[in-house]
């Protein structure tokens, strides 16, 4: 915490009392009460606060500075509102600004408080947490052996993050498991590549959005243009929003805008008139008129639910998977004088049909639960006998330039654009999405043929 205006509070309590009361008046506690009554009520409550602060300073078993105590009081006040509101110290505020720009050091999970327990919204794809097997819905009971009961989500983030290369152990409670699972994770720099794209097979594209940060919309535009300029025209697209914890509202609007010609994308409503906003499609969409299947699951939250809800309500995509997380609130970052900030829930958002998804989520059009691929049995290597290459002093095999180039080409193709068969084989939801897109093409042909035959019969 930076020293400055708050550091003077370490001197006379009269100054501290004046500062706290002045702050209360600036915040505007008196908005809904008659002026004099509000002033008296606030004065009495703030006097109790300063008395408690003075007693803690004088008598608590360990020495605590006013700065620490006031920060804790603000954190407690804000965290009592809802799981997503929090007070950010200057250091935490800086970290948040870095995150939205593209990278941070940690394990790569989005967490919230659900029923008083720290809960994983989703692991970010490709991060240490994702590779360690952390799943959406996991409940974090301990962090490095310390119980998380009573810990805010911001405190938990602080405990989980640390220097690159250091290890943190998360003790989690998982549905279907009889005991706590201790999962060690090595911290690393988390580069947030928010948009990835592949060709599943000729004519069928895949776009994965893992989070909504600065440049997500522009990265999506590049991905769509790349897929749409291949030799074989795009017949269908899978938009994967699974385990996407959300992010910036304006980027969610920008992403949905790439798929919609017109109409409402999302609306927000709060207590103040300025918080009632309607975001509409601008008509500058990048996507073609091919069919789209949008994949969601219980880790699809916030901004990603806005996109899924808009596509569903405008019948632009079939939503497939399992019901999404259900975070239908908007948080506003309000900078404070101490260089910290309030992350405050200021509005609820509504999808185009007027549905509020808070605590309900987006219900898929086609429900398909994820089926983890069966674990491969440990195969013992078979003994093939002694071969020429095993003999002492045997000459090495000559390199086959043709085979080497072929393998290199295949590797480059897989890495660059085409999805591997192994990747597809491990994901039953993605396979179902591809099947649906293919069936779509068949139904279109059948419908056209039927219409054509009907017209011929009438002419006769």
mmCIF file of C-alpha atoms in Angstrom, residues 234-373:
data_model
loop_
_atom_site.group_PDB
_atom_site.id
_atom_site.type_symbol
_atom_site.label_atom_id
_atom_site.label_comp_id
_atom_site.label_asym_id
_atom_site.label_seq_id
_atom_site.Cartn_x
_atom_site.Cartn_y
_atom_site.Cartn_z
ATOM 1 C CA UNK A 234 -16.719 -22.619 -44.891
ATOM 2 C CA UNK A 235 -19.897 -24.709 -44.497
ATOM 3 C CA UNK A 236 -20.185 -24.347 -40.735
ATOM 4 C CA UNK A 237 -18.463 -23.064 -37.602
ATOM 5 C CA UNK A 238 -18.090 -24.250 -34.006
ATOM 6 C CA UNK A 239 -17.741 -21.354 -31.543
ATOM 7 C CA UNK A 240 -16.307 -22.750 -28.307
ATOM 8 C CA UNK A 241 -17.085 -20.708 -25.168
ATOM 9 C CA UNK A 242 -16.618 -23.552 -22.684
ATOM 10 C CA UNK A 243 -14.692 -22.624 -19.525
ATOM 11 C CA UNK A 244 -14.614 -18.979 -20.619
ATOM 12 C CA UNK A 245 -14.914 -16.951 -17.377
ATOM 13 C CA UNK A 246 -15.790 -13.725 -19.192
ATOM 14 C CA UNK A 247 -14.040 -10.368 -19.042
ATOM 15 C CA UNK A 248 -14.702 -7.011 -20.658
ATOM 16 C CA UNK A 249 -18.313 -6.151 -21.519
ATOM 17 C CA UNK A 250 -17.357 -4.081 -24.569
ATOM 18 C CA UNK A 251 -15.433 -7.036 -26.013
ATOM 19 C CA UNK A 252 -18.441 -9.342 -25.538
ATOM 20 C CA UNK A 253 -20.556 -6.826 -27.459
ATOM 21 C CA UNK A 254 -17.865 -6.589 -30.150
ATOM 22 C CA UNK A 255 -17.678 -10.376 -30.531
ATOM 23 C CA UNK A 256 -21.466 -10.810 -30.809
ATOM 24 C CA UNK A 257 -21.497 -7.969 -33.353
ATOM 25 C CA UNK A 258 -19.364 -10.084 -35.712
ATOM 26 C CA UNK A 259 -22.173 -12.646 -36.013
ATOM 27 C CA UNK A 260 -25.307 -10.451 -36.022
ATOM 28 C CA UNK A 261 -26.654 -8.136 -38.717
ATOM 29 C CA UNK A 262 -28.891 -6.080 -36.451
ATOM 30 C CA UNK A 263 -30.878 -6.083 -33.215
ATOM 31 C CA UNK A 264 -30.118 -5.885 -29.508
ATOM 32 C CA UNK A 265 -27.055 -7.719 -28.219
ATOM 33 C CA UNK A 266 -27.453 -7.029 -24.495
ATOM 34 C CA UNK A 267 -29.039 -4.473 -22.184
ATOM 35 C CA UNK A 268 -28.082 -3.432 -18.658
ATOM 36 C CA UNK A 269 -30.220 -2.058 -15.823
ATOM 37 C CA UNK A 270 -29.071 -0.582 -12.513
ATOM 38 C CA UNK A 271 -30.285 1.837 -9.830
ATOM 39 C CA UNK A 272 -29.095 4.922 -11.694
ATOM 40 C CA UNK A 273 -30.467 6.110 -15.053
ATOM 41 C CA UNK A 274 -26.949 6.134 -16.528
ATOM 42 C CA UNK A 275 -26.656 2.408 -15.872
ATOM 43 C CA UNK A 276 -29.557 1.576 -18.191
ATOM 44 C CA UNK A 277 -27.924 0.903 -21.527
ATOM 45 C CA UNK A 278 -28.805 -1.015 -24.678
ATOM 46 C CA UNK A 279 -26.073 -2.358 -26.958
ATOM 47 C CA UNK A 280 -27.073 -3.099 -30.557
ATOM 48 C CA UNK A 281 -25.435 -4.795 -33.521
ATOM 49 C CA UNK A 282 -23.840 -2.286 -35.872
ATOM 50 C CA UNK A 283 -24.186 -4.306 -39.081
ATOM 51 C CA UNK A 284 -20.417 -4.642 -39.457
ATOM 52 C CA UNK A 285 -20.403 -8.416 -39.021
ATOM 53 C CA UNK A 286 -17.486 -10.511 -40.277
ATOM 54 C CA UNK A 287 -19.036 -13.995 -40.214
ATOM 55 C CA UNK A 288 -20.781 -15.417 -43.270
ATOM 56 C CA UNK A 289 -24.278 -16.899 -43.288
ATOM 57 C CA UNK A 290 -23.079 -20.435 -42.528
ATOM 58 C CA UNK A 291 -24.612 -22.342 -39.572
ATOM 59 C CA UNK A 292 -22.971 -22.029 -36.160
ATOM 60 C CA UNK A 293 -22.939 -24.317 -33.129
ATOM 61 C CA UNK A 294 -21.900 -22.580 -29.893
ATOM 62 C CA UNK A 295 -20.510 -24.820 -27.127
ATOM 63 C CA UNK A 296 -21.111 -23.852 -23.476
ATOM 64 C CA UNK A 297 -20.727 -25.496 -20.059
ATOM 65 C CA UNK A 298 -20.853 -24.617 -16.359
ATOM 66 C CA UNK A 299 -17.583 -22.707 -16.762
ATOM 67 C CA UNK A 300 -19.099 -20.355 -19.358
ATOM 68 C CA UNK A 301 -19.689 -17.138 -17.416
ATOM 69 C CA UNK A 302 -20.456 -13.445 -17.673
ATOM 70 C CA UNK A 303 -19.250 -11.955 -20.997
ATOM 71 C CA UNK A 304 -19.302 -15.365 -22.691
ATOM 72 C CA UNK A 305 -22.921 -15.827 -21.564
ATOM 73 C CA UNK A 306 -23.773 -12.484 -23.180
ATOM 74 C CA UNK A 307 -22.467 -13.776 -26.519
ATOM 75 C CA UNK A 308 -24.203 -17.163 -26.197
ATOM 76 C CA UNK A 309 -27.485 -15.525 -25.136
ATOM 77 C CA UNK A 310 -27.423 -13.057 -28.046
ATOM 78 C CA UNK A 311 -26.733 -15.797 -30.606
ATOM 79 C CA UNK A 312 -29.466 -17.985 -29.104
ATOM 80 C CA UNK A 313 -32.130 -15.263 -28.967
ATOM 81 C CA UNK A 314 -31.448 -14.171 -32.552
ATOM 82 C CA UNK A 315 -31.495 -17.832 -33.736
ATOM 83 C CA UNK A 316 -28.005 -17.272 -35.135
ATOM 84 C CA UNK A 317 -26.519 -20.347 -33.485
ATOM 85 C CA UNK A 318 -27.573 -23.585 -31.856
ATOM 86 C CA UNK A 319 -26.319 -23.644 -28.266
ATOM 87 C CA UNK A 320 -24.946 -27.056 -27.286
ATOM 88 C CA UNK A 321 -23.445 -28.444 -24.080
ATOM 89 C CA UNK A 322 -24.584 -27.942 -20.486
ATOM 90 C CA UNK A 323 -26.156 -24.995 -18.627
ATOM 91 C CA UNK A 324 -23.764 -22.071 -18.188
ATOM 92 C CA UNK A 325 -22.583 -20.540 -14.891
ATOM 93 C CA UNK A 326 -25.269 -17.858 -14.509
ATOM 94 C CA UNK A 327 -23.353 -14.659 -13.739
ATOM 95 C CA UNK A 328 -25.692 -11.931 -14.948
ATOM 96 C CA UNK A 329 -24.207 -8.903 -13.210
ATOM 97 C CA UNK A 330 -22.004 -6.054 -14.406
ATOM 98 C CA UNK A 331 -19.014 -4.834 -12.384
ATOM 99 C CA UNK A 332 -17.684 -1.289 -12.742
ATOM 100 C CA UNK A 333 -14.108 -0.423 -11.786
ATOM 101 C CA UNK A 334 -14.103 2.855 -9.827
ATOM 102 C CA UNK A 335 -10.605 4.322 -9.203
ATOM 103 C CA UNK A 336 -10.024 5.628 -5.652
ATOM 104 C CA UNK A 337 -7.824 8.446 -4.334
ATOM 105 C CA UNK A 338 -5.325 5.996 -2.802
ATOM 106 C CA UNK A 339 -4.608 4.563 -6.305
ATOM 107 C CA UNK A 340 -6.704 1.526 -5.438
ATOM 108 C CA UNK A 341 -10.162 0.875 -6.842
ATOM 109 C CA UNK A 342 -13.617 -0.475 -6.111
ATOM 110 C CA UNK A 343 -14.867 -3.306 -8.252
ATOM 111 C CA UNK A 344 -18.581 -2.698 -7.693
ATOM 112 C CA UNK A 345 -21.636 -4.505 -9.029
ATOM 113 C CA UNK A 346 -23.625 -1.670 -10.598
ATOM 114 C CA UNK A 347 -26.118 -3.375 -12.912
ATOM 115 C CA UNK A 348 -27.680 -6.600 -14.129
ATOM 116 C CA UNK A 349 -27.572 -7.528 -17.773
ATOM 117 C CA UNK A 350 -30.327 -9.006 -19.919
ATOM 118 C CA UNK A 351 -30.079 -10.946 -23.174
ATOM 119 C CA UNK A 352 -32.116 -9.703 -26.196
ATOM 120 C CA UNK A 353 -35.336 -11.510 -25.223
ATOM 121 C CA UNK A 354 -35.275 -9.730 -21.844
ATOM 122 C CA UNK A 355 -34.177 -12.828 -19.927
ATOM 123 C CA UNK A 356 -32.102 -12.255 -16.800
ATOM 124 C CA UNK A 357 -29.599 -15.071 -16.492
ATOM 125 C CA UNK A 358 -28.360 -14.273 -12.969
ATOM 126 C CA UNK A 359 -28.151 -17.597 -11.095
ATOM 127 C CA UNK A 360 -29.989 -19.294 -13.997
ATOM 128 C CA UNK A 361 -27.478 -19.428 -16.831
ATOM 129 C CA UNK A 362 -27.955 -20.087 -20.531
ATOM 130 C CA UNK A 363 -29.807 -23.359 -21.081
ATOM 131 C CA UNK A 364 -28.541 -25.143 -24.225
ATOM 132 C CA UNK A 365 -30.823 -25.957 -27.154
ATOM 133 C CA UNK A 366 -29.144 -29.364 -27.321
ATOM 134 C CA UNK A 367 -27.922 -30.803 -24.017
ATOM 135 C CA UNK A 368 -24.718 -32.818 -24.364
ATOM 136 C CA UNK A 369 -22.709 -33.636 -21.236
ATOM 137 C CA UNK A 370 -18.951 -33.880 -21.561
ATOM 138 C CA UNK A 371 -17.617 -37.432 -21.411
ATOM 139 C CA UNK A 372 -13.976 -37.636 -20.328
ATOM 140 C CA UNK A 373 -11.996 -39.897 -22.656
#
